[in-house]
Amino acid sequence: MELSELAGIGKTRLKSLEEAGILSCRNLIEHTPRKYYNFSQPDEFVSNGSYKLIRARVIGDARTARIRKNFMMTTVKLEDSFGNVFTGLWYNQPYVKNTLKFDEEYFVYGKDDKKRKNTLVVSYYKGANKADGIAFFPVYKSVDGMGSEAFRHAIDDALLKEEINSVISPELENEFAIMNLSEAYKKIHRPESLSDINVAQNRIALESIIPIAYASEEQIKIGRAARMNSYSHLKILFDEYKSLLPFTLTQSQEDAIFEIIKDLESNLSMNRLLEGDVGSGKTAVAMFCLFAAAKCGFQAVIMAPTEILARQHYELINKLFGCDPEIKTVYLSSSMTAAEERRVMGYLKYGMANIVVGSHSVFSKNVEYNNLALVVIDEQHKFGVRARAALQEKGKNVDTLTMSATPIPRSLALALGGSLDISVLAARPHAQKVKTNIVSHAKTNDMWNYLNTKIENGSKVFVVCPKIDDTEDDGILDSSSAVSVHEYLKNKLNTEVVLVHGKMKREDAEKKISDFKSGKSRCLVSTTIVEVGVDAKDADIMVIENASNFGLASLHQLRGRVGRDGRQAECYCVVQNDISPCALERLKFFKNNTDGFKIAEYDLESRGAGNVDGTQQHGFDLSDITLFSIAQFELAKKIVKKVKQRGESLNISDETYQKIVSKIASSVAMN
Ligand code: ADP
Ligand code: MG
């Protein structure tokens, strides 16, 4: 079934869908709702800037006014079931005037107008009696150029017409008493109960886990590659390294380095994952690896997920090793001029530089290394697995250290058939004290008044927003976007408020960050770009807008950005007034727990359960390996066993299968 065969999909909409990456009916169906509104629990009309679904009675006559060419407004007086009277406003939908009936009840969905008081800009409405039988109202990530109603219709039509096949047979679905996949998609798009959503989410997640379980079973356990690059005098180098550091290593940092030394002295190449909570000091361990490789005559790379973080590493390396004549460090970035890039690449090819720092560009096709022997990958979960594999192919049997703040359960790593060693940093150099608060959106004004006095007394505030400037269904700028929040705070706070996000030029972003670090600005508004980097030691307040939109692991990372110098710090999770009980429960767990590993465990266990805000996408991506629960992986393995016993195979193309195999091979058994 082609997308163009769906009702209402003409050339223009087809193009919009294509641009959003939706190329087939299956893609469309896989575009699951971002969140749901509950028809049986309509909201009250309050002017708080957030989206709401209200049950309201028409108590006046609808009017349409033509403001200017191609701009019309239809308004009507409405009263919600709590007795609040407000105006419903429709832009450019003059026909609404004739459909609204006096004294009838409607569900209206939208958010209040910024300029007009007591007014709800309606992006969706439905007669209350017509809504019978629909318990939840799904909200999708918007597709540019396609209205939300049209999108919902297209989904309905696709659910009706497209055949959705699972990777396993319907018989097996039956045998294991798991929901039929096409049923799961119907339920996730048009749920009738909360449990529908949970069960469907789990089923859809399972669909992507089965091929992983299958491929990992197929993998022959290849032994670790033999050591090619031999190291000597590592203990002496370690002593020298310690003398360069401005602090004393913690016991667990020392232990991790000893494990690495053993790896480098053994006759097999290293494949080690360094896990440690945010702020546990992973960088200092990584720096030793780079130092050792360079001093033993090899080239080493450290790859970070963002330019900002890479830049920070570069500066640190220069600080630590800048005086050592044997070490020459270069920085490689996609935003360099062609001439600069040529120069740096020449250094690498002819071995004139031995440490290189960068983001993705360090493994790009045209970069050649003279004798790359060691690779450090920071925040490994941020990288696609292919990126890692590509980097390793740049040398011969390279030693690899990957670092992550997200614990990969050991059993899961082993289940995936890899030969991966793990070091864990336990103790933190500074005990971090961060008091966490949950604040509802309606109370943010009070919060900012309070934070303003804190800023006047020397506090430094990070504000993190879930998106840059995305618009919701109806093209209205979301109030929790970085751009909106920056606008709001600019006039509110007694400090320069800087804005940093991924769509900015690197130089601009760096300038803003350095203003924040130096204290010229005491408030930095950004997207999660700061999650994996910006080390402003004296920042003591973290505000997270629309916190339920983030996974707990991300929230924990963000919280770890403040209080790094051991001072009492605070974290504020701002939530929508209508936050679901399940989402609130997750946040409360986060508020009451500071141990990152505990938080990750809770996240693993509760995932899929009651995630009504629907923020996670269960697409297949092995870098999200930590996202599925062990129970689900075990189930997937059982199913796979049955498939094989029967001499059947999975219903996937060879190409997809090969992709999965190579992902697994490079992600875990990095040989
Ligand atoms: P992460 O594990 O999150 O990458 P970092 O390596 O960035 O953490 O370290 C967090 C902070 O702690 C940095 O500012 C670093 O300089 C500091 N730090 C690291 N190790 C020590 C130590 N042994 N003693 C004191 N401070 C340390
Ligand atoms: Mg780090």
XYZ file of C-alpha atoms and ligand atoms in Angstrom:
699
model
C 0.000 0.000 0.000
C 1.413 3.347 -1.072
C 1.072 6.499 0.987
C -0.512 8.215 -1.984
C -3.383 5.722 -1.873
C -4.470 6.966 1.533
C -7.474 9.229 1.828
C -6.554 12.895 1.724
C -2.934 12.376 0.711
C -2.189 14.442 -2.355
C 1.133 15.545 -3.805
C 1.705 18.338 -1.300
C 1.060 16.241 1.766
C 3.067 13.389 0.326
C 6.006 15.735 0.138
C 5.497 16.944 3.710
C 5.432 13.360 4.919
C 8.535 12.512 2.949
C 10.385 15.419 4.483
C 9.467 14.139 7.910
C 10.996 10.780 6.996
C 7.669 9.051 6.487
C 8.008 7.174 3.210
C 5.552 4.331 3.536
C 2.331 3.406 5.268
C 4.373 1.336 7.663
C 6.514 4.389 8.507
C 3.346 6.344 9.108
C 1.987 3.719 11.441
C 5.300 3.619 13.245
C 4.928 7.329 13.941
C 3.264 6.768 17.303
C 1.673 9.446 19.466
C 3.848 11.707 21.518
C 1.265 11.930 24.255
C -2.405 11.474 24.960
C -5.199 13.480 26.468
C -7.821 11.703 28.464
C -11.377 12.487 27.307
C -12.841 11.241 30.545
C -10.756 13.716 32.526
C -11.068 17.014 30.706
C -8.996 19.939 31.902
C -10.158 23.142 33.471
C -9.636 26.349 31.532
C -6.758 28.207 33.179
C -4.429 30.666 31.504
C -1.127 28.928 31.983
C 0.263 28.606 28.505
C -0.024 24.854 28.294
C -2.105 22.693 25.991
C -5.348 21.375 27.349
C -8.392 19.399 26.377
C -11.556 21.020 27.669
C -15.176 19.928 27.646
C -17.160 23.082 27.029
C -20.671 24.266 26.218
C -21.350 26.874 23.567
C -23.000 29.836 25.338
C -22.898 32.501 22.644
C -23.098 32.992 18.916
C -20.081 32.179 16.816
C -18.693 35.044 14.741
C -16.157 35.213 12.003
C -14.144 38.348 11.417
C -11.913 39.007 8.437
C -8.834 40.722 9.844
C -6.972 41.098 6.584
C -6.505 39.206 3.375
C -6.207 35.456 4.062
C -6.585 35.967 7.763
C -9.839 35.184 9.491
C -10.774 34.614 13.084
C -13.778 32.730 14.342
C -14.683 33.194 17.991
C -17.328 31.831 20.308
C -18.071 32.088 24.041
C -17.646 28.783 25.842
C -18.146 27.542 29.379
C -16.246 24.557 30.768
C -17.682 22.045 33.215
C -15.994 23.889 36.075
C -17.943 27.054 35.286
C -15.098 29.022 33.662
C -16.193 31.198 30.774
C -13.702 31.793 27.966
C -13.446 32.467 24.270
C -12.682 29.737 21.769
C -10.689 31.025 18.809
C -10.177 29.394 15.413
C -7.805 30.854 12.846
C -8.733 30.640 9.194
C -11.517 28.103 9.606
C -14.624 30.153 8.814
C -16.706 26.983 8.367
C -16.458 26.380 12.104
C -19.034 29.115 12.596
C -21.711 26.976 10.999
C -20.826 23.735 12.705
C -20.918 24.982 16.288
C -24.393 24.680 17.790
C -25.650 26.855 20.595
C -25.942 25.079 23.981
C -24.191 21.953 22.691
C -21.085 20.480 24.291
C -17.751 20.082 22.531
C -14.283 18.930 23.339
C -11.850 21.666 22.416
C -8.102 21.159 22.418
C -5.532 23.918 22.218
C -3.743 26.455 24.301
C -4.363 29.971 25.445
C -3.552 32.864 23.232
C -0.480 34.856 24.221
C -2.052 38.244 23.611
C -5.793 37.826 24.083
C -6.915 37.262 27.624
C -9.184 34.345 28.473
C -8.900 32.885 25.011
C -8.142 29.371 23.868
C -6.708 28.926 20.385
C -8.398 25.733 19.255
C -6.432 23.301 17.147
C -8.898 20.419 17.392
C -12.515 20.087 18.382
C -15.198 17.478 18.358
C -18.832 17.288 19.441
C -18.923 15.796 22.941
C -21.388 13.071 21.996
C -19.359 12.207 18.910
C -16.362 11.605 21.129
C -18.136 8.623 22.697
C -16.068 5.520 22.450
C -12.817 7.421 22.086
C -11.169 7.472 25.467
C -7.889 9.125 24.592
C -6.964 11.859 22.241
C -3.576 11.183 20.652
C -1.147 14.001 19.949
C 1.547 13.492 17.325
C 4.847 15.151 16.719
C 3.853 17.644 14.109
C 4.738 17.244 10.475
C 5.519 20.538 8.769
C 2.965 21.426 6.155
C 0.333 18.972 7.332
C -2.389 19.828 9.814
C -2.925 17.601 12.814
C -6.443 16.636 11.754
C -5.277 15.535 8.322
C -2.485 13.582 9.966
C -4.877 11.784 12.276
C -7.075 10.899 9.315
C -4.158 9.517 7.383
C -3.227 7.344 10.347
C -6.784 6.062 10.649
C -6.838 5.177 6.997
C -3.443 3.497 7.123
C -4.478 1.428 10.138
C -7.462 0.266 8.150
C -5.731 -0.515 4.884
C -2.143 -1.459 5.615
C -1.255 -4.995 6.514
C 1.204 -4.944 9.403
C 3.365 -8.022 9.583
C 5.491 -8.956 12.529
C 8.957 -10.473 12.281
C 7.398 -13.584 13.787
C 4.396 -15.592 12.657
C 0.897 -15.106 14.087
C 1.152 -18.677 15.400
C 4.116 -17.747 17.531
C 2.365 -14.625 18.748
C -0.431 -16.902 19.852
C 1.806 -19.443 21.439
C 3.603 -16.872 23.546
C 0.364 -15.070 24.285
C 1.732 -11.794 23.024
C -0.438 -9.277 21.312
C -0.702 -9.301 17.559
C 1.519 -6.535 16.191
C -1.120 -4.899 14.082
C -3.433 -4.937 17.088
C -0.685 -3.243 19.104
C -0.401 -0.440 16.557
C -4.166 0.015 16.544
C -4.099 0.278 20.295
C -1.203 2.642 20.511
C -2.826 5.031 18.059
C -6.377 4.697 19.319
C -6.192 3.401 22.897
C -9.237 2.818 24.995
C -7.465 2.539 28.303
C -4.164 3.231 29.975
C -3.350 -0.442 29.979
C -3.884 -0.548 26.200
C -1.074 1.958 25.868
C 1.262 0.028 28.137
C 0.681 -3.352 26.571
C 0.971 -1.951 23.062
C 4.189 -0.102 23.844
C 5.748 -3.242 25.229
C 4.669 -5.265 22.214
C 6.119 -2.723 19.807
C 9.355 -2.617 21.764
C 9.535 -6.403 21.654
C 9.249 -6.277 17.888
C 12.539 -4.430 17.709
C 14.230 -6.615 20.312
C 13.513 -9.954 18.628
C 15.883 -9.346 15.697
C 18.598 -8.290 18.120
C 18.170 -11.457 20.140
C 18.172 -13.460 16.919
C 21.298 -11.882 15.549
C 23.197 -12.042 18.812
C 22.444 -15.740 19.009
C 23.747 -16.184 15.494
C 26.958 -14.439 16.281
C 29.887 -16.706 16.744
C 31.864 -15.540 19.664
C 34.979 -14.291 17.994
C 37.959 -14.132 20.280
C 39.508 -10.800 21.131
C 41.974 -9.640 18.501
C 45.664 -10.114 19.200
C 47.670 -7.152 20.439
C 49.526 -5.327 17.693
C 50.687 -2.223 19.504
C 52.887 -2.944 22.477
C 53.292 -0.642 25.424
C 56.116 -0.403 27.924
C 56.879 1.368 31.200
C 53.218 1.959 31.855
C 53.632 2.171 35.641
C 56.303 4.843 35.299
C 54.108 6.723 32.862
C 51.270 6.489 35.332
C 53.389 8.148 38.024
C 54.366 10.856 35.611
C 50.721 11.344 34.628
C 49.657 11.707 38.249
C 52.212 14.447 38.765
C 50.596 16.465 35.978
C 47.118 16.397 37.527
C 45.863 19.278 39.666
C 44.190 16.803 42.042
C 44.770 13.376 43.571
C 42.966 10.531 41.837
C 40.284 8.735 43.799
C 40.769 5.080 44.614
C 38.330 3.970 41.958
C 39.979 6.127 39.292
C 43.295 4.478 40.206
C 41.711 1.030 40.084
C 40.268 1.686 36.642
C 43.639 2.858 35.361
C 45.316 -0.265 36.760
C 42.787 -2.392 34.898
C 43.571 -0.494 31.730
C 47.307 -0.953 32.264
C 46.722 -4.702 32.584
C 44.767 -4.660 29.337
C 47.514 -2.793 27.540
C 50.158 -5.195 28.861
C 48.204 -8.294 27.882
C 48.534 -9.925 24.493
C 44.972 -9.138 23.474
C 43.598 -5.773 22.479
C 41.573 -3.787 24.956
C 37.820 -3.423 24.750
C 36.761 -1.750 27.949
C 33.702 0.157 28.973
C 34.213 2.702 31.734
C 30.975 3.329 33.532
C 30.590 6.022 36.108
C 27.963 8.405 37.236
C 28.040 12.005 36.039
C 30.877 13.830 37.711
C 32.622 10.650 38.786
C 35.746 11.743 36.924
C 35.869 9.539 33.852
C 37.823 12.126 31.905
C 40.876 11.794 34.121
C 40.977 8.055 33.370
C 40.617 8.684 29.647
C 43.423 11.237 29.670
C 45.805 8.617 30.988
C 45.054 6.385 27.991
C 45.823 9.204 25.575
C 48.979 10.085 27.476
C 50.212 6.478 27.540
C 49.577 5.938 23.838
C 51.283 9.163 22.823
C 54.306 8.531 25.058
C 54.693 5.020 23.643
C 54.836 6.380 20.117
C 51.263 5.830 18.946
C 48.395 7.995 17.858
C 45.291 8.191 20.014
C 41.869 9.668 19.425
C 39.254 10.967 21.798
C 35.837 11.391 20.251
C 33.083 13.366 21.991
C 29.450 13.658 20.923
C 29.379 17.445 20.654
C 31.829 20.074 19.465
C 31.505 21.868 22.768
C 32.566 18.838 24.724
C 35.356 18.034 22.287
C 36.640 21.571 22.630
C 36.633 21.189 26.408
C 38.687 18.010 26.160
C 41.101 19.743 23.816
C 41.656 22.567 26.250
C 42.181 20.142 29.117
C 44.725 18.113 27.154
C 46.685 21.237 26.346
C 46.596 22.251 29.975
C 47.866 18.865 31.145
C 50.316 17.876 28.412
C 50.995 21.189 26.675
C 54.541 21.372 28.041
C 55.507 17.870 26.961
C 57.586 18.092 23.745
C 56.654 14.514 22.829
C 52.961 15.288 22.702
C 51.307 17.192 19.912
C 47.552 17.524 20.082
C 45.244 18.613 17.284
C 41.586 19.451 17.179
C 39.503 18.292 14.245
C 36.155 19.853 13.548
C 33.682 19.870 10.702
C 33.436 23.634 10.980
C 37.113 24.307 10.174
C 38.151 26.011 6.996
C 39.371 23.745 4.217
C 42.934 24.977 4.644
C 42.962 24.337 8.392
C 41.485 20.927 7.825
C 44.146 20.020 5.275
C 46.855 21.051 7.666
C 45.463 18.969 10.531
C 44.904 15.968 8.286
C 48.463 16.220 7.078
C 49.653 16.127 10.691
C 47.664 12.954 11.263
C 48.661 11.198 8.083
C 52.379 11.802 8.556
C 52.383 11.251 12.311
C 53.266 14.802 13.297
C 50.416 14.837 15.805
C 49.761 12.034 18.255
C 46.593 13.050 20.036
C 43.491 14.112 18.167
C 40.277 15.413 19.638
C 37.039 15.891 17.826
C 33.436 14.954 17.332
C 32.199 12.862 14.425
C 34.757 14.273 12.037
C 37.583 12.166 13.528
C 36.419 9.104 11.637
C 35.247 10.725 8.439
C 36.322 8.955 5.265
C 39.149 11.220 4.237
C 40.963 11.242 7.572
C 44.034 8.985 7.501
C 46.109 8.098 10.519
C 49.778 7.227 10.654
C 49.562 4.684 13.474
C 46.288 4.918 15.311
C 46.431 2.548 18.261
C 43.944 3.732 20.830
C 40.455 5.145 20.721
C 38.499 6.758 23.537
C 34.809 7.347 22.981
C 33.131 9.664 25.427
C 29.468 9.233 26.253
C 29.295 6.153 24.069
C 25.517 5.943 24.166
C 25.325 9.171 22.197
C 27.028 7.663 19.196
C 25.546 5.452 16.590
C 27.317 2.147 16.573
C 28.409 2.566 13.011
C 30.411 5.627 14.015
C 32.344 3.572 16.517
C 33.068 0.806 14.048
C 34.253 3.303 11.466
C 36.676 4.842 13.902
C 38.153 1.486 14.809
C 38.819 0.654 11.214
C 41.234 3.557 11.051
C 43.931 1.566 12.867
C 45.144 -1.993 13.368
C 43.555 -3.880 16.264
C 43.059 -0.685 18.151
C 42.514 -0.591 21.886
C 39.194 0.908 22.819
C 37.907 2.636 25.911
C 34.286 3.709 25.810
C 32.814 5.816 28.553
C 29.254 6.088 29.656
C 27.211 7.440 32.501
C 24.397 5.069 31.606
C 25.082 1.675 33.082
C 24.692 -1.210 30.717
C 23.726 -4.137 32.874
C 26.525 -6.664 32.766
C 24.144 -9.502 32.047
C 22.807 -7.681 29.042
C 26.264 -6.964 27.714
C 27.114 -10.632 28.051
C 23.809 -11.727 26.584
C 24.710 -9.815 23.478
C 27.594 -12.155 23.007
C 30.376 -9.685 23.381
C 33.676 -9.877 25.105
C 33.525 -6.574 26.827
C 35.298 -5.679 30.039
C 33.761 -3.174 32.354
C 35.282 -0.834 34.933
C 33.060 1.141 37.210
C 33.916 4.399 38.925
C 32.155 4.324 42.242
C 33.183 7.178 44.443
C 32.871 10.773 43.383
C 35.630 13.287 43.899
C 33.114 15.695 45.431
C 30.005 14.538 47.176
C 27.343 16.357 45.254
C 24.463 17.855 47.152
C 21.563 18.758 44.917
C 18.117 19.376 46.339
C 15.478 18.514 43.760
C 12.081 20.210 43.511
C 9.093 19.530 41.284
C 7.289 22.709 40.255
C 4.058 22.869 38.297
C 3.981 25.176 35.309
C 1.440 27.455 36.989
C 3.982 28.237 39.722
C 6.919 29.119 37.504
C 6.501 32.838 37.967
C 7.036 32.483 41.723
C 9.975 30.206 41.085
C 11.646 32.752 38.825
C 11.091 35.554 41.316
C 12.865 33.443 43.907
C 15.664 32.452 41.534
C 16.144 36.060 40.584
C 17.054 36.899 44.177
C 19.391 33.897 44.218
C 21.065 35.223 41.074
C 21.459 38.621 42.685
C 23.229 36.818 45.514
C 25.656 35.103 43.186
C 23.877 31.979 41.942
C 24.401 30.674 38.424
C 21.488 29.022 36.640
C 21.234 26.482 33.837
C 17.838 26.282 32.140
C 17.330 23.254 29.915
C 14.425 22.962 27.489
C 13.265 19.889 25.579
C 13.401 21.606 22.200
C 14.693 24.660 20.404
C 11.706 26.245 18.755
C 9.460 23.409 17.669
C 5.866 24.263 17.242
C 3.065 22.006 18.320
C 0.180 20.903 16.144
C -0.993 24.346 15.275
C 2.169 26.299 14.659
C 2.168 28.067 18.002
C 5.574 28.277 19.608
C 5.634 25.906 22.543
C 6.086 27.766 25.808
C 8.716 25.308 26.996
C 10.939 25.717 23.949
C 14.354 27.281 24.457
C 13.492 30.293 22.319
C 10.291 31.050 24.259
C 11.903 30.571 27.631
C 14.783 32.821 26.662
C 12.321 35.509 25.550
C 10.488 35.224 28.840
C 13.580 35.376 31.039
C 15.352 38.152 29.158
C 13.272 40.821 30.834
C 12.616 38.953 34.007
C 16.077 38.336 35.436
C 18.650 40.825 36.645
C 21.408 39.329 34.565
C 22.205 38.849 30.933
C 20.417 35.679 29.846
C 22.229 33.757 27.107
C 20.727 31.233 24.715
C 22.655 28.262 23.303
C 21.327 25.574 21.004
C 22.377 23.166 18.306
C 21.182 25.275 15.377
C 23.586 28.093 16.238
C 26.984 28.722 14.770
C 29.667 27.093 16.864
C 31.543 30.344 17.506
C 28.364 32.016 18.747
C 27.581 29.122 21.032
C 31.115 29.066 22.382
C 31.064 32.779 23.044
C 27.809 32.468 24.992
C 29.116 29.541 26.984
C 32.277 31.359 27.871
C 30.208 34.383 28.990
C 28.334 32.037 31.259
C 31.461 30.353 32.563
C 33.119 33.693 33.287
C 30.040 34.975 35.096
C 29.254 37.792 32.678
C 25.960 36.003 32.287
C 24.450 34.165 35.223
C 21.744 32.330 33.330
C 22.179 30.005 30.369
C 19.117 28.759 28.498
C 19.755 25.800 26.238
C 18.605 22.499 24.894
C 20.141 19.272 26.159
C 23.372 20.270 24.494
C 24.665 20.897 28.040
C 23.798 17.399 29.141
C 27.058 15.984 28.007
C 29.421 18.782 28.556
C 29.460 22.342 29.683
C 31.520 22.182 32.829
C 30.728 25.381 34.722
C 31.973 24.427 38.154
C 30.219 27.194 40.047
C 26.753 26.698 38.525
C 24.439 25.810 41.378
C 20.911 25.842 39.947
C 19.425 23.660 37.221
C 15.941 24.340 35.896
C 14.509 21.700 33.567
C 11.489 22.774 31.553
C 8.852 20.171 30.837
C 10.879 17.643 32.782
C 8.565 14.724 32.089
C 9.735 14.906 28.488
C 13.147 13.582 29.504
C 14.226 10.106 30.440
C 15.418 9.726 34.007
C 18.957 9.042 32.864
C 19.011 12.381 31.045
C 17.529 14.175 34.017
C 20.199 12.675 36.182
C 22.903 13.808 33.782
C 21.458 17.293 33.797
C 21.256 17.436 37.555
C 24.889 16.384 37.661
C 25.815 19.634 35.907
C 25.318 21.673 39.091
C 26.996 21.663 42.452
C 30.224 20.378 40.986
C 32.373 22.281 43.449
C 30.666 20.633 46.405
C 28.344 23.535 47.208
C 24.672 23.006 48.013
C 22.875 23.120 44.684
C 19.262 22.965 43.558
C 17.408 21.356 40.682
C 13.908 22.395 39.589
C 11.824 20.094 37.423
C 9.058 22.130 35.836
C 6.067 19.991 34.865
C 2.851 20.640 33.026
C -0.119 21.322 35.267
C -1.839 18.301 33.825
C 1.056 15.879 34.283
C -0.084 12.267 34.410
C 0.179 10.412 37.724
C 2.659 7.918 36.267
C 4.941 10.611 34.942
C 4.770 12.377 38.282
C 5.670 9.182 40.097
C 8.794 8.773 37.975
C 9.851 12.306 38.779
C 9.250 11.762 42.471
C 11.548 8.781 42.351
C 14.119 10.981 40.685
C 13.647 13.682 43.313
C 14.199 11.228 46.147
C 17.155 9.369 44.667
C 20.585 10.583 43.766
C 22.340 7.338 42.884
C 22.593 7.262 39.105
C 22.734 3.501 38.931
C 19.616 3.120 41.036
C 17.865 5.616 38.804
C 18.887 3.743 35.680
C 17.624 0.495 37.164
C 14.293 2.052 38.044
C 14.085 3.434 34.533
C 14.725 0.009 33.054
C 12.096 -1.630 35.196
C 9.424 0.962 34.812
C 9.961 1.587 31.164
C 6.896 1.028 29.106
C 4.869 1.013 32.268
C 2.601 3.996 32.360
C 4.642 6.124 30.061
C 1.594 8.055 29.034
C 3.514 11.116 28.062
C 4.728 8.872 25.266
C 8.115 10.434 24.946
C 10.130 7.378 24.087
C 10.347 6.135 20.589
C 10.938 2.456 20.361
C 12.743 2.513 17.079
C 15.542 0.087 16.554
C 18.838 1.494 17.585
C 21.415 -0.512 19.347
C 22.894 2.510 20.969
C 19.653 2.452 22.936
C 20.503 -0.956 24.205
C 19.930 0.121 27.751
C 16.391 1.038 26.890
C 14.877 -2.366 26.950
C 14.351 -4.426 30.010
C 16.133 -7.659 30.642
C 12.786 -9.404 30.987
C 11.893 -8.406 27.452
C 15.247 -9.516 26.159
C 14.792 -12.898 27.851
C 11.374 -13.268 26.254
C 12.810 -12.354 22.873
C 15.469 -15.037 23.315
C 12.832 -17.664 24.093
C 10.874 -16.714 21.011
C 13.987 -16.898 18.879
C 14.756 -20.339 20.238
C 11.316 -21.525 19.133
C 11.768 -19.984 15.717
C 14.979 -21.944 15.264
C 13.654 -25.202 16.665
C 11.077 -25.115 13.937
C 13.631 -24.387 11.305
C 11.888 -21.118 10.540
C 13.516 -17.758 10.171
C 12.542 -14.235 11.002
C 10.451 -12.225 8.647
C 13.128 -9.647 7.915
C 15.104 -8.833 4.810
C 18.717 -9.969 4.471
C 19.738 -6.363 4.373
C 18.073 -5.533 7.675
C 19.538 -8.647 9.199
C 23.057 -7.795 8.061
C 22.673 -4.323 9.485
C 21.744 -5.719 12.859
C 24.611 -8.193 12.835
C 27.174 -5.562 12.047
C 25.724 -3.268 14.678
C 26.001 -5.943 17.307
C 29.442 -6.948 16.202
C 30.737 -3.442 16.445
C 28.850 -2.384 19.522
C 29.788 -5.110 21.857
C 32.386 -7.425 20.476
C 34.516 -4.641 19.109
C 37.185 -6.716 17.495
P 32.411 12.704 34.134
O 32.651 11.349 34.725
O 30.972 13.115 34.280
O 32.916 12.837 32.740
P 34.459 14.582 34.729
O 35.568 13.719 34.306
O 34.062 15.700 33.823
O 33.187 13.717 35.070
O 34.824 15.148 36.177
C 33.956 15.968 36.893
C 34.728 17.040 37.639
O 35.458 16.469 38.701
C 35.727 17.757 36.745
O 35.621 19.121 37.012
C 37.068 17.193 37.184
O 38.092 18.147 37.038
C 36.841 16.862 38.639
N 37.634 15.724 39.129
C 37.847 14.562 38.479
N 38.595 13.723 39.235
C 38.868 14.396 40.385
C 39.581 14.066 41.574
N 40.187 12.891 41.733
N 39.627 14.989 42.553
C 39.033 16.191 42.400
N 38.335 16.563 41.314
C 38.238 15.678 40.309
Mg 32.240 13.377 30.883
